Short mmCIF file of N, CA and C in Angstrom, two decimals:
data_model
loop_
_atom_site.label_atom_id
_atom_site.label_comp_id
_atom_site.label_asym_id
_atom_site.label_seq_id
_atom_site.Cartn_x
_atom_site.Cartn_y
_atom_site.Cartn_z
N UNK A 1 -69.78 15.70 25.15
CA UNK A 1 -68.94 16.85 25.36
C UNK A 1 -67.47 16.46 25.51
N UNK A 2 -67.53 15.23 26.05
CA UNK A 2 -65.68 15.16 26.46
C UNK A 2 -65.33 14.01 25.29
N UNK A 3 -66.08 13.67 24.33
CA UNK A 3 -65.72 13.28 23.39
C UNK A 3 -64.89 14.29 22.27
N UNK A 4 -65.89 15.71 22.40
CA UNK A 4 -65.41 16.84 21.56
C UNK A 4 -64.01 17.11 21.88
N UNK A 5 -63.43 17.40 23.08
CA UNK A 5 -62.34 17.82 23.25
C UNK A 5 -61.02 16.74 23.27
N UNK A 6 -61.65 15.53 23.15
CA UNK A 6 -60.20 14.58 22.93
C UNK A 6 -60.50 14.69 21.52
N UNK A 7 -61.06 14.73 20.70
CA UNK A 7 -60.82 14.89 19.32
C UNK A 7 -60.11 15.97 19.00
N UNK A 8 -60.56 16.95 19.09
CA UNK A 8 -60.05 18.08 19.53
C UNK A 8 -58.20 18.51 19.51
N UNK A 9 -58.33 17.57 21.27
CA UNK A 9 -56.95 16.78 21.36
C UNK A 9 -55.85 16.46 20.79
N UNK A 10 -56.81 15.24 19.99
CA UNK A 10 -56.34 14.32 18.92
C UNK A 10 -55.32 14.87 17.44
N UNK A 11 -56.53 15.90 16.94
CA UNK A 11 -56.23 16.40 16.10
C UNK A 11 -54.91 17.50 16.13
N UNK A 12 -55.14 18.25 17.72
CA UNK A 12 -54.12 19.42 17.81
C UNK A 12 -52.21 18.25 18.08
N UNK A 13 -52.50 17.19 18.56
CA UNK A 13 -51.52 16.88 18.52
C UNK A 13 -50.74 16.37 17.04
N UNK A 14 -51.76 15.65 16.38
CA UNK A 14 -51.61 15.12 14.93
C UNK A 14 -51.11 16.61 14.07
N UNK A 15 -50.97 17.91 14.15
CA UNK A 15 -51.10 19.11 13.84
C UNK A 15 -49.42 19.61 14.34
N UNK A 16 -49.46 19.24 15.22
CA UNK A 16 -48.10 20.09 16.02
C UNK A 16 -47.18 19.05 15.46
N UNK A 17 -47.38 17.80 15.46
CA UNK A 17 -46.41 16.52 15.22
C UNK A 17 -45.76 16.71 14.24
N UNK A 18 -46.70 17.35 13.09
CA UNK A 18 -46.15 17.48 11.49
C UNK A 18 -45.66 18.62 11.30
N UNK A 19 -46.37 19.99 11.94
CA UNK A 19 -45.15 20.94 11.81
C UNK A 19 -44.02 20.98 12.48
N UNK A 20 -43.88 20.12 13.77
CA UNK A 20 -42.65 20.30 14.09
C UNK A 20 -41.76 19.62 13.56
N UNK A 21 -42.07 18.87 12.39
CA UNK A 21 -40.89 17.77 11.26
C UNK A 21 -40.96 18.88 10.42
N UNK A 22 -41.63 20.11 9.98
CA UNK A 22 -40.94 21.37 8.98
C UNK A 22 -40.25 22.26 9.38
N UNK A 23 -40.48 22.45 10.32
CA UNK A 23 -39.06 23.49 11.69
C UNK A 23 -38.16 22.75 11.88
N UNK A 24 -38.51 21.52 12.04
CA UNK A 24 -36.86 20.22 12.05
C UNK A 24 -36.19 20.05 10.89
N UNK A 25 -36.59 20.47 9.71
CA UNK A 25 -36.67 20.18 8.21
C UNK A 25 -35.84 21.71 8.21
N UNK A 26 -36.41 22.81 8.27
CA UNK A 26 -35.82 24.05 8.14
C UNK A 26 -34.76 24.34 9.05
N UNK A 27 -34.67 23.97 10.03
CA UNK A 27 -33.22 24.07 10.60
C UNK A 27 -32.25 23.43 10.65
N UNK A 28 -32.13 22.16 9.88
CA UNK A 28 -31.57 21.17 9.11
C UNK A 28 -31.10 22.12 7.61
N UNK A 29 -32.29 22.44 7.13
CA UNK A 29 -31.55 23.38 6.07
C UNK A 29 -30.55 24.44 6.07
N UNK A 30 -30.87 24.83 7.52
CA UNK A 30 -30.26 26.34 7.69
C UNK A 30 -28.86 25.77 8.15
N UNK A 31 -29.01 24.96 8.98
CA UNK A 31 -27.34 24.44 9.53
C UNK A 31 -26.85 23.92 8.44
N UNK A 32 -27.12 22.99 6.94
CA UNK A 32 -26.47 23.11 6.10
C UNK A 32 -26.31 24.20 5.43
N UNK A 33 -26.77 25.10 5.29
CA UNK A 33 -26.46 25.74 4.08
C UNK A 33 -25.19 27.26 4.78
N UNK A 34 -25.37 27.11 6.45
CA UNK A 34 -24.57 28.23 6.91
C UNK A 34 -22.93 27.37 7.03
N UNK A 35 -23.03 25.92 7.05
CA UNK A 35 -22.05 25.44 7.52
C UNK A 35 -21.27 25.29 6.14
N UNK A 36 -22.27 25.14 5.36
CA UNK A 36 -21.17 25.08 3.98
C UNK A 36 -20.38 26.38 3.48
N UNK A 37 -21.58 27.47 4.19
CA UNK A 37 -21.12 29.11 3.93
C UNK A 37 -20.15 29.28 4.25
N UNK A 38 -19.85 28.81 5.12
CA UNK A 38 -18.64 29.06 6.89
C UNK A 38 -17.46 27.92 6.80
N UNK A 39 -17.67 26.90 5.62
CA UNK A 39 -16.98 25.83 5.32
C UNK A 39 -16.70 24.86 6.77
N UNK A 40 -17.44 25.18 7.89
CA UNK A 40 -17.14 24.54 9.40
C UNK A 40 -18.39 23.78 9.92
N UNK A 41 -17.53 22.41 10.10
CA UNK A 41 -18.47 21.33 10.62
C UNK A 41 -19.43 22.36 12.11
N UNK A 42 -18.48 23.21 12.65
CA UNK A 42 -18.53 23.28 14.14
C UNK A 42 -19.65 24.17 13.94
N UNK A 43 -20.00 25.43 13.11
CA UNK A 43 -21.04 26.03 12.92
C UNK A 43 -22.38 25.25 12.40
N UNK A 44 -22.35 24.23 11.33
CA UNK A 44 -23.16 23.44 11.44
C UNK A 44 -23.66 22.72 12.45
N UNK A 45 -23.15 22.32 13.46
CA UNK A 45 -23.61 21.02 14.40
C UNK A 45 -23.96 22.37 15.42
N UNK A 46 -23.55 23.60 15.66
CA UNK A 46 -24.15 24.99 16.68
C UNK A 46 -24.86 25.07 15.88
N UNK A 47 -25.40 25.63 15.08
CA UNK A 47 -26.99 25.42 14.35
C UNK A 47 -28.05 24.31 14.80
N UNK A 48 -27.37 23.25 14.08
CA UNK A 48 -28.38 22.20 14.41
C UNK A 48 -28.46 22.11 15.86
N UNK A 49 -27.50 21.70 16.37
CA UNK A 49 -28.39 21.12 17.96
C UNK A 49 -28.81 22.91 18.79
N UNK A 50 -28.64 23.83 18.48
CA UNK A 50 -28.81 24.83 18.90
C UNK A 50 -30.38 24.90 18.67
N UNK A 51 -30.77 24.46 17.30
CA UNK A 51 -32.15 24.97 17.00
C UNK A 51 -33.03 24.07 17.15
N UNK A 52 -32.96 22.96 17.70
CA UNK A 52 -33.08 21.93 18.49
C UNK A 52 -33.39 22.59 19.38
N UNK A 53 -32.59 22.66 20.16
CA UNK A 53 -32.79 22.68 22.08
C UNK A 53 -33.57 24.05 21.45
N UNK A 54 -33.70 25.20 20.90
CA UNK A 54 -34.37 25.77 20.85
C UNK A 54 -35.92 25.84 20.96
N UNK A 55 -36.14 24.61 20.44
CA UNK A 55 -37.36 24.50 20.70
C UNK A 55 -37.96 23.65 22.24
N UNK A 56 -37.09 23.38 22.73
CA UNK A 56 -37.87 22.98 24.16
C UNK A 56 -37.81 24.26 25.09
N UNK A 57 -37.39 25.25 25.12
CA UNK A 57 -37.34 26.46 25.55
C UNK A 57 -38.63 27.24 24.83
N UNK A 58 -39.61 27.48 25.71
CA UNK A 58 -40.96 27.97 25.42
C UNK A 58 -40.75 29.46 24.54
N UNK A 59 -39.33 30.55 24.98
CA UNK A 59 -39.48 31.73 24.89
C UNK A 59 -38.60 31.95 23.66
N UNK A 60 -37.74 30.71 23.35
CA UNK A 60 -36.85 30.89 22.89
C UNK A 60 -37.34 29.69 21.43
N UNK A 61 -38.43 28.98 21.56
CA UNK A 61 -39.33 28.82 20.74
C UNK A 61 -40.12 29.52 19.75
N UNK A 62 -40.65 30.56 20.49
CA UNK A 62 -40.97 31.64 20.40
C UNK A 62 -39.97 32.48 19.12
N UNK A 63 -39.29 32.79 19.54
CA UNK A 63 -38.42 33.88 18.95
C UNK A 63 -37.85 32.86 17.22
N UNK A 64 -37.62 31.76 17.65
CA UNK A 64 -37.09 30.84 16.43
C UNK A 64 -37.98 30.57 15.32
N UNK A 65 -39.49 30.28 16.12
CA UNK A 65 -40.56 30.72 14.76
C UNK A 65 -40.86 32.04 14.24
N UNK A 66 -40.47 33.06 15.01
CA UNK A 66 -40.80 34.46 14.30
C UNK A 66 -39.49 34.98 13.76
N UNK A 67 -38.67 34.13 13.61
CA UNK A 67 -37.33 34.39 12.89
C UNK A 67 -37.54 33.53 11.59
N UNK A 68 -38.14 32.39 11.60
CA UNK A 68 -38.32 31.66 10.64
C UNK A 68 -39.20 32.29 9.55
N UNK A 69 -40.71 32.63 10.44
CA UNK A 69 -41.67 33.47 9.79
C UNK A 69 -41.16 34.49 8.77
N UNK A 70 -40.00 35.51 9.49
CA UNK A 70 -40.00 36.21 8.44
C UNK A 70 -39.02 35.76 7.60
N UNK A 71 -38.06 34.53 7.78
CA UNK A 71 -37.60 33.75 6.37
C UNK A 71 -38.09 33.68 5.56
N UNK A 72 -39.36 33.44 5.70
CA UNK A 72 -40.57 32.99 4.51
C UNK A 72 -41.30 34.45 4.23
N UNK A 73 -41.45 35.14 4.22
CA UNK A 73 -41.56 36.49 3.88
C UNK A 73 -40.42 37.08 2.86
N UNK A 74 -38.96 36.97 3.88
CA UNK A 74 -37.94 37.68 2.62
C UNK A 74 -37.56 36.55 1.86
N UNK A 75 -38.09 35.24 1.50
CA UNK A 75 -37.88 34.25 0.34
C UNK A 75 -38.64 34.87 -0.72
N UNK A 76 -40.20 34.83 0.04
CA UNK A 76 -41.40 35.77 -1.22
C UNK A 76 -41.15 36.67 -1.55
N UNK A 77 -40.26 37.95 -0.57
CA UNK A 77 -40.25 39.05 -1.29
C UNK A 77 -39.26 39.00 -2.60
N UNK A 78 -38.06 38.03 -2.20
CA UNK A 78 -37.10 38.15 -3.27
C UNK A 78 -37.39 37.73 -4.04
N UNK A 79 -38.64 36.74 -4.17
CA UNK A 79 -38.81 35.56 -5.71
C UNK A 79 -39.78 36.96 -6.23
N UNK A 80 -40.14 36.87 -5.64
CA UNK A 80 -41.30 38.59 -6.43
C UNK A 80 -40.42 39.66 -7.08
N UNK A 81 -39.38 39.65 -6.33
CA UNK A 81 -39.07 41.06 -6.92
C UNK A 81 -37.67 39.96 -8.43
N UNK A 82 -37.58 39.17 -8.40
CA UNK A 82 -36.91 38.01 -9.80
C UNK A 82 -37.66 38.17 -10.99
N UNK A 83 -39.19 38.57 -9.86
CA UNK A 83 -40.26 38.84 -11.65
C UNK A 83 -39.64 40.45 -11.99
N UNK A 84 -39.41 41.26 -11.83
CA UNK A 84 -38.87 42.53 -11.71
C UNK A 84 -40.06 43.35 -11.34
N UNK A 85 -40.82 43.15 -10.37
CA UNK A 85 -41.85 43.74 -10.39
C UNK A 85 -42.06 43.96 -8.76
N UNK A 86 -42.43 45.49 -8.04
CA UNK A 86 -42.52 45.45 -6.54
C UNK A 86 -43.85 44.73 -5.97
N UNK A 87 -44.56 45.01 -7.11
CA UNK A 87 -46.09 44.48 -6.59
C UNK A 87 -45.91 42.94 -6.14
N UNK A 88 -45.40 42.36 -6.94
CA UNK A 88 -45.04 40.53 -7.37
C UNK A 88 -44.08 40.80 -5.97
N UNK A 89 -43.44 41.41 -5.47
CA UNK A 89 -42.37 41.43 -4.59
C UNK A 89 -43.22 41.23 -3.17
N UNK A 90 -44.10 42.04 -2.99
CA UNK A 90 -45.17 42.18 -1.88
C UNK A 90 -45.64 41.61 -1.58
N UNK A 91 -46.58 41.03 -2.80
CA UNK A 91 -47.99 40.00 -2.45
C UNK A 91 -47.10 38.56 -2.02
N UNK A 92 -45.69 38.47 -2.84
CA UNK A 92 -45.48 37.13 -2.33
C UNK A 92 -44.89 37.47 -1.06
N UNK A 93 -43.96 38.50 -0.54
CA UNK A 93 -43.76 38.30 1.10
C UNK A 93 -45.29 37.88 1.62
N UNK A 94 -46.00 38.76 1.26
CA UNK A 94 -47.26 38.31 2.18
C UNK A 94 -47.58 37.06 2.11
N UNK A 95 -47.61 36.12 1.08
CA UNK A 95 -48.13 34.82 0.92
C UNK A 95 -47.19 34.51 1.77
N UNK A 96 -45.75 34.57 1.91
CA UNK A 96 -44.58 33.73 2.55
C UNK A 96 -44.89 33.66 3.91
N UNK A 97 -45.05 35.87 4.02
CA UNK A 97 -45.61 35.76 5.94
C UNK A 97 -46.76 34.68 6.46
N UNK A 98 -47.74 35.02 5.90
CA UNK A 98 -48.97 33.95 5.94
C UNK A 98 -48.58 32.46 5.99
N UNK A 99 -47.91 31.74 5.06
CA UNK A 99 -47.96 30.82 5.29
C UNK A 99 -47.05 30.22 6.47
N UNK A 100 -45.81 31.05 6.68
CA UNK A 100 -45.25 30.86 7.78
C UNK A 100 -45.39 30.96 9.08
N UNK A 101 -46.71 31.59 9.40
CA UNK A 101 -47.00 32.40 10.56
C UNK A 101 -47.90 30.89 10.23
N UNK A 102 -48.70 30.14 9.59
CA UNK A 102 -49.57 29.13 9.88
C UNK A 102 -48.52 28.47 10.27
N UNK A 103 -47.64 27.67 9.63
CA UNK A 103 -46.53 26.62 10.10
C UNK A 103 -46.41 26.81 11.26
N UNK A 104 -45.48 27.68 11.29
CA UNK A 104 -44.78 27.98 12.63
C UNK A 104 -45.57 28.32 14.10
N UNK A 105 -46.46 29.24 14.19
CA UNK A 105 -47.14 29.46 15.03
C UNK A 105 -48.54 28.56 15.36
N UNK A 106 -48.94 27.44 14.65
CA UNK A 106 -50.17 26.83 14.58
C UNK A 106 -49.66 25.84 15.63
N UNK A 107 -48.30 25.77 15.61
CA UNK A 107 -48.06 24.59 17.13
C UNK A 107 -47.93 25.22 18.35
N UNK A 108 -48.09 26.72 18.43
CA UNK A 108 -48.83 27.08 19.70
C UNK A 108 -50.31 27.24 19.91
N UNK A 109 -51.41 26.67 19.21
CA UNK A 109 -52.33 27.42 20.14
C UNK A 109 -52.62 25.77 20.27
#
């Protein structure tokens, strides 16, 4: 029995380890791509270490993956609607929500 749950363990940590290098990965993206928007080092480096410390803050963790989540939703919806089509617009937010809601939220349970 207490073999089950350090595996268990094992695995949930091996799990959280790697998505939290794609939330480190995506907010790395986002602080480049707003800082180049904004042409300012200073908005870049408030991004990055902002979304950082964001994540050691449980609530405010929270809120940064369900901001992310629906990143990945309005990415799908827009590549869907490039096909010119609403349906193609839909199904991929949904694939985007889905897969983001696994990323992001799979390092809470």
């Amino acid at each position: 029995m207490d073999s089950d749950n350090v595996h268990r363990g094992v695995l949930g940590a091996i799990y959280e380890y790697r998505n939290r290098n794609i939330i480190g990965g995506e907010i790395l993206i986002l602080a480049v791509l707003f800082g180049v928007y904004f042409s300012s080092w200073w908005v870049f480096g408030g991004i990055l270490i902002g979304g950082v410390l964001m994540l050691f803050i449980r609530i405010l963790s929270i809120l940064l993956c369900a901001v992310l989540t629906l990143a990945w939703g309005g990415i799908g919806f827009a590549l869907g609607m490039g096909f010119g089509s609403d349906a193609a617009g839909y199904v991929l937010a949904g694939i985007g929500l889905l897969l983001g809601y696994i990323i992001h939220f799979g390092i809470r349970h």
